[in-house]
mmCIF file of C-alpha atoms and ligand atoms in Angstrom:
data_model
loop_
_atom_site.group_PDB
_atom_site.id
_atom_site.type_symbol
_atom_site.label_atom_id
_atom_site.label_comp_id
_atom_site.label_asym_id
_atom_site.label_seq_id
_atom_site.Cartn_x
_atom_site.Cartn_y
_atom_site.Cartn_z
ATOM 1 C CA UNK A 501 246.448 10.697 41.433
ATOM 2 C CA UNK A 502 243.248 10.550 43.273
ATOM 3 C CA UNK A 503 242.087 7.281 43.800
ATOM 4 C CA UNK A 504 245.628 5.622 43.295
ATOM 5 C CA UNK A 505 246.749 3.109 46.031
ATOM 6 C CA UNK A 506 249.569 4.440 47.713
ATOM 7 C CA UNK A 507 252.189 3.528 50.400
ATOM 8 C CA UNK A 508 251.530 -0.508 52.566
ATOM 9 C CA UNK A 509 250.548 0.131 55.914
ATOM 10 C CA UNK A 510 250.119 -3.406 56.910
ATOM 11 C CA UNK A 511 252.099 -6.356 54.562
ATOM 12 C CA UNK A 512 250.540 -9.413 53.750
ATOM 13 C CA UNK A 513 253.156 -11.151 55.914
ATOM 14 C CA UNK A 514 251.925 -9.170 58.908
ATOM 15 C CA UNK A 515 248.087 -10.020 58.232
ATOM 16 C CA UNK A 516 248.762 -13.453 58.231
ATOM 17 C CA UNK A 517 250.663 -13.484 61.909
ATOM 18 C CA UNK A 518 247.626 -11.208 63.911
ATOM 19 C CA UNK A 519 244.901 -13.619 62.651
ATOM 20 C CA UNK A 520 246.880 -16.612 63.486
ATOM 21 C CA UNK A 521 247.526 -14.757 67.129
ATOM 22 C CA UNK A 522 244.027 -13.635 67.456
ATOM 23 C CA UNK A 523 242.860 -16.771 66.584
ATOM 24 C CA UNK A 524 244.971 -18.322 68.976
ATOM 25 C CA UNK A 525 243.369 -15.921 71.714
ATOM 26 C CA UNK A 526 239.592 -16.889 70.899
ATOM 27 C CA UNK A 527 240.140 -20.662 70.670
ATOM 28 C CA UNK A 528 241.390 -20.513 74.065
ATOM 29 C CA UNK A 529 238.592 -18.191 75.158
ATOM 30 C CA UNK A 530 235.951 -20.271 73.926
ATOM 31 C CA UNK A 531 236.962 -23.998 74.258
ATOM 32 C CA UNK A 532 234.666 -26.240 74.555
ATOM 33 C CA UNK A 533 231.937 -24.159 72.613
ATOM 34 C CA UNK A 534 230.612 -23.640 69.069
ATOM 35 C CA UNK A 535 231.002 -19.639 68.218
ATOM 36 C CA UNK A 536 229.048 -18.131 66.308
ATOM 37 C CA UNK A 537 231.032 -15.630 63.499
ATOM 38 C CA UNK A 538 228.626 -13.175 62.287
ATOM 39 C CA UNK A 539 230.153 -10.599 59.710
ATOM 40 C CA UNK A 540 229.232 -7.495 57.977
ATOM 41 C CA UNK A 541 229.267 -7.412 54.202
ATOM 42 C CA UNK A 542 231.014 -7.188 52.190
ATOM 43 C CA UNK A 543 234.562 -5.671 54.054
ATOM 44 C CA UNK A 544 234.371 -8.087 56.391
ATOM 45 C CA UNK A 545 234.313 -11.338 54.227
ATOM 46 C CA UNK A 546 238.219 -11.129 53.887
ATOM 47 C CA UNK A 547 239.282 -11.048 57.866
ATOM 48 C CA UNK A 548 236.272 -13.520 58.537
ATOM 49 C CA UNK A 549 237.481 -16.347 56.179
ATOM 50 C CA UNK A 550 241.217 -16.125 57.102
ATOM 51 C CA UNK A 551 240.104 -15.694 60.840
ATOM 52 C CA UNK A 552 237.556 -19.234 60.985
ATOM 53 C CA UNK A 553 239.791 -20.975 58.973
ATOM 54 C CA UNK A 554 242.155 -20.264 62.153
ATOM 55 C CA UNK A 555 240.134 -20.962 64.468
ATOM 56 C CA UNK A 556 240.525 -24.350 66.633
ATOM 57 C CA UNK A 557 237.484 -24.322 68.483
ATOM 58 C CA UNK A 558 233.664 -25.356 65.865
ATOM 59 C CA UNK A 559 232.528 -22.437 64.535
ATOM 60 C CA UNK A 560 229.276 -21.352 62.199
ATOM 61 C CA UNK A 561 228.762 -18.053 59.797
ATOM 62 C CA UNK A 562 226.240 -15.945 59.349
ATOM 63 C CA UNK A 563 226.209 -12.709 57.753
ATOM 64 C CA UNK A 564 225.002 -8.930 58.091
ATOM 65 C CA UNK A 565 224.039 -6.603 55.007
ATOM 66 C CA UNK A 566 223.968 -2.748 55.922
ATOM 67 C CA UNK A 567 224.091 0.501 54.500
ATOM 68 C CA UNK A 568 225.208 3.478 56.059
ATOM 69 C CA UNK A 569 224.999 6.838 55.304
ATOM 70 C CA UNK A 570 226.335 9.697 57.059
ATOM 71 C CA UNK A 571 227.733 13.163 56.910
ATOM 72 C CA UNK A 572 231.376 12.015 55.583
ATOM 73 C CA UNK A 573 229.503 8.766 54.164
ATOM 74 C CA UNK A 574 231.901 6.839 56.858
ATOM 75 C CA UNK A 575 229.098 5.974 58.431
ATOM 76 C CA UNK A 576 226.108 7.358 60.622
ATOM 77 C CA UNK A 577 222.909 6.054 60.514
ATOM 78 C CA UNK A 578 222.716 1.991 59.518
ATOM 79 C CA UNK A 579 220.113 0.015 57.611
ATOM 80 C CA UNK A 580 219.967 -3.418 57.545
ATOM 81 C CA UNK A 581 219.848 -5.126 54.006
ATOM 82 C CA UNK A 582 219.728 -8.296 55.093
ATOM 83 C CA UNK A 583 218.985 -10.133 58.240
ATOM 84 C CA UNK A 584 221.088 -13.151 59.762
ATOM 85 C CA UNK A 585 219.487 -16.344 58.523
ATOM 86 C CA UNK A 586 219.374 -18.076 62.006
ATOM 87 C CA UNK A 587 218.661 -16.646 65.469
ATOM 88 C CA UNK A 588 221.157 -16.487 67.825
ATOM 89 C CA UNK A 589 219.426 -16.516 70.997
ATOM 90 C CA UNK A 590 221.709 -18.593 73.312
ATOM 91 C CA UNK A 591 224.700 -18.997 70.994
ATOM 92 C CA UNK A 592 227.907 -17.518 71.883
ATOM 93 C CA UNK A 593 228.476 -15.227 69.432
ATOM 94 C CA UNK A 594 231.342 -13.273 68.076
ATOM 95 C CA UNK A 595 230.897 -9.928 65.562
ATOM 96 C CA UNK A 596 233.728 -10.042 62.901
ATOM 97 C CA UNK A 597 234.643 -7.040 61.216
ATOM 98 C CA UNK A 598 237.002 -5.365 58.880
ATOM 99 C CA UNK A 599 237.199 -2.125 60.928
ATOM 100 C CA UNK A 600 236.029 0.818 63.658
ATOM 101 C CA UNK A 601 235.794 4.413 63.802
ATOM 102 C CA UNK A 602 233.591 6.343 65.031
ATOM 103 C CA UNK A 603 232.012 2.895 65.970
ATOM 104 C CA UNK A 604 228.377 4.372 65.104
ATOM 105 C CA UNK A 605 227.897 1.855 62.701
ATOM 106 C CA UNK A 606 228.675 -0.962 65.029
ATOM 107 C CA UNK A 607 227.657 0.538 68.290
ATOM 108 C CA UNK A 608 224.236 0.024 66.096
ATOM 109 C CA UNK A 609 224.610 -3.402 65.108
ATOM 110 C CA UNK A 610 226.029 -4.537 68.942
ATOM 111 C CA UNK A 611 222.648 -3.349 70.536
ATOM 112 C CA UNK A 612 220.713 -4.802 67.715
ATOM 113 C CA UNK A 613 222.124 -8.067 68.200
ATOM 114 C CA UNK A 614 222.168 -7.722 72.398
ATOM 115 C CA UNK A 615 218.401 -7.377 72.158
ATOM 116 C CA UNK A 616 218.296 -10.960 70.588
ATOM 117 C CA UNK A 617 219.326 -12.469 73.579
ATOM 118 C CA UNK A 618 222.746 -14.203 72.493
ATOM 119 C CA UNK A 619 224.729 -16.100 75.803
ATOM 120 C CA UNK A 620 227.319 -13.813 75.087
ATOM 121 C CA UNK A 621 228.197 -11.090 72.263
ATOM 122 C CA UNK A 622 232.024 -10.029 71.641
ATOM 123 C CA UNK A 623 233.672 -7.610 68.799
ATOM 124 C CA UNK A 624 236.632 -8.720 67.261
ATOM 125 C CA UNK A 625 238.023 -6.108 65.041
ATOM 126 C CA UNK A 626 240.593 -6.347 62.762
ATOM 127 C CA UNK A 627 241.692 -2.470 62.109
ATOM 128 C CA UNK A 628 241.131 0.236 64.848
ATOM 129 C CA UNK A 629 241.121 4.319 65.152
ATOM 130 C CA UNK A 630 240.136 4.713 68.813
ATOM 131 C CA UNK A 631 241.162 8.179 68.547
ATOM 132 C CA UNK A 632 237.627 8.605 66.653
ATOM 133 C CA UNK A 633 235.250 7.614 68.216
ATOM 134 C CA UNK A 634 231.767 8.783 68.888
ATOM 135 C CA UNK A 635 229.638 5.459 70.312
ATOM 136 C CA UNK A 636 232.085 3.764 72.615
ATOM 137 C CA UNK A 637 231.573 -0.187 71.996
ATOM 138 C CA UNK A 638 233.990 -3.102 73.796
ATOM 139 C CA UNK A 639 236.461 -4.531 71.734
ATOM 140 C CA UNK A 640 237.279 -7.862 73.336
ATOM 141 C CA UNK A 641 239.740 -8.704 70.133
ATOM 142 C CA UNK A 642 241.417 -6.127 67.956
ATOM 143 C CA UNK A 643 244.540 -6.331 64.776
ATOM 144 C CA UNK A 644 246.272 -3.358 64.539
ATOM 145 C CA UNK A 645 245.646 0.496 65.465
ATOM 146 C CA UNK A 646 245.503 3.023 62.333
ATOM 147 C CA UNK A 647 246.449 6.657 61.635
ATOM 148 C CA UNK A 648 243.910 9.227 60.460
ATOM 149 C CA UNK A 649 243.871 8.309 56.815
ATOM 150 C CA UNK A 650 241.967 6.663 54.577
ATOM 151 C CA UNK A 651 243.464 2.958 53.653
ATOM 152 C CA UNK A 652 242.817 0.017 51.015
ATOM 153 C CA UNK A 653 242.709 -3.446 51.064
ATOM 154 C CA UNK A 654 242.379 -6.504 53.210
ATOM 155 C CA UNK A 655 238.339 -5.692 52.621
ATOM 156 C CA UNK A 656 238.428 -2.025 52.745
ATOM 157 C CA UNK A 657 236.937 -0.286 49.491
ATOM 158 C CA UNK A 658 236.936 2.896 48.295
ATOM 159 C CA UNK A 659 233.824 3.174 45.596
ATOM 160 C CA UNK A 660 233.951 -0.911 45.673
ATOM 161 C CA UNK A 661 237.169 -1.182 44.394
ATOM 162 C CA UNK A 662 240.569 -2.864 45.810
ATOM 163 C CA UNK A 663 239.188 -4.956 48.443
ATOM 164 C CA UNK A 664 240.739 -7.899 47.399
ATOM 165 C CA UNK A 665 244.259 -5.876 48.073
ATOM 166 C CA UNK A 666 245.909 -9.030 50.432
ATOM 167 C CA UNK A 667 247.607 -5.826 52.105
ATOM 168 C CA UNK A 668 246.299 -2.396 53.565
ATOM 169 C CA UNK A 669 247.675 0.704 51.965
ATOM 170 C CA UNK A 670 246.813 4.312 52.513
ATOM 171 C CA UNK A 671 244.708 5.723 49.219
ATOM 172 C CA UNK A 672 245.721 8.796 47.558
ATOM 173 C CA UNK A 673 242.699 10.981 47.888
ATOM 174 C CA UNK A 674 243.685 14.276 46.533
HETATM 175 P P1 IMP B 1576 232.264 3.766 61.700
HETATM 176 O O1 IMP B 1576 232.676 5.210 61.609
HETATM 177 O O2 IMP B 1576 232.976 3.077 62.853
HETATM 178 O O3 IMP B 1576 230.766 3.637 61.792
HETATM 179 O O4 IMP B 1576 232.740 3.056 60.362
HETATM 180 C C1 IMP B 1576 231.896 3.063 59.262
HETATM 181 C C2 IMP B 1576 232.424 2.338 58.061
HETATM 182 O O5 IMP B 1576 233.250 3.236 57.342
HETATM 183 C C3 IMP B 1576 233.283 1.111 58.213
HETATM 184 O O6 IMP B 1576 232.554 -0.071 58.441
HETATM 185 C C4 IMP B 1576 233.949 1.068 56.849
HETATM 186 O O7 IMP B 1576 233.101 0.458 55.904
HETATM 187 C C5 IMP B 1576 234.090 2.537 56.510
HETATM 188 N N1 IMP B 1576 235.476 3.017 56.704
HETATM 189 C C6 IMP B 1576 235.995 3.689 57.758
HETATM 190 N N2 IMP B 1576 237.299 3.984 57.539
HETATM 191 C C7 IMP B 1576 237.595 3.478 56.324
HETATM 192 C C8 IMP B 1576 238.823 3.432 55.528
HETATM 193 O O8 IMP B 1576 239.899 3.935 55.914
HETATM 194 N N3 IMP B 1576 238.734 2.806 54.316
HETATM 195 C C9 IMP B 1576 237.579 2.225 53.848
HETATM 196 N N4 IMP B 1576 236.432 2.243 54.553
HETATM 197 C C10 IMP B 1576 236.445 2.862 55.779
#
């Protein structure tokens, strides 16, 4: 049935080994500094929580609102809801999110937060369909690769619902 969560792509179990592994990777990159962990809401929320509290090295939060529209509605043109409540001009800062595709929605918010003047800007991304995109972006730090299909969970809605799935399934869209 459309709209029914279907097959796990990515198990709980698994989740819990990449952030502690990609956590491990950016405490060692950034020792000795306080990062800055700026998220978009709300899919993000999930891998940003799990990944700070994995994170060795200080660390503050700060958060993004958008909303995108877009031929498929996956994303296109962004507007900012709300603003980060600090500036970051000289912090080290790291974007957090849930996932990329055609990385338009991203690509956006990387030059919007270059212009700010951080020390340095990363992207660490938790899901990934290279295949797709349209705005390349760097990924310094990235979870797992996906197929083609839409997926659940771990953040992930589809009309706001399952989010708080603690594992990524594929949705049944037909
Ligand atoms: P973009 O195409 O990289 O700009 O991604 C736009 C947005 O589409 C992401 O931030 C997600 O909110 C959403 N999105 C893309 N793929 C999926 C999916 O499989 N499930 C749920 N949301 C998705």
């Amino acid at each position: 049935m459309a709209g029914e969560v279907g097959e796990v792509l990515i198990t709980e179990r698994q989740i819990r080994a990449k952030v502690r592994s990609l956590a491990r990777r950016i405490s060692k990159d950034y020792e000795g500094k306080e990062l800055w962990l700026i998220t978009i809401l709300k899919g993000g929320v999930f891998f940003v929580t799990d990944l700070a509290r994995a994170l060795t090295v200080p660390v503050a939060l700060d958060f993004l609102g958008i909303s995108s529209y877009g031929p498929d509605s996956r994303g296109g043109e962004v507007r900012f809801t709300k603003d980060l409540d600090t500036s970051i001009r000289g912090r080290d800062v790291l974007i957090v999110e849930d996932i990329v595709d055609t990385g338009l929605t991203l690509g956006y918010i990387y030059r919007n937060l270059l212009n700010r003047e951080p020390a340095s800007l990363r992207i660490c991304v938790f899901l990934d369909r290279p295949y797709r995109r349209i705005v390349e972006i760097p990924i310094h730090y990235r979870g797992f690769e996906l197929p083609d299909q839409f997926v659940v969970g771990y953040g992930l809605d589809w009309h706001q619902r399952y989010r708080n799935l603690p594992y990524v399934a594929l949705l049944n869209e037909e």
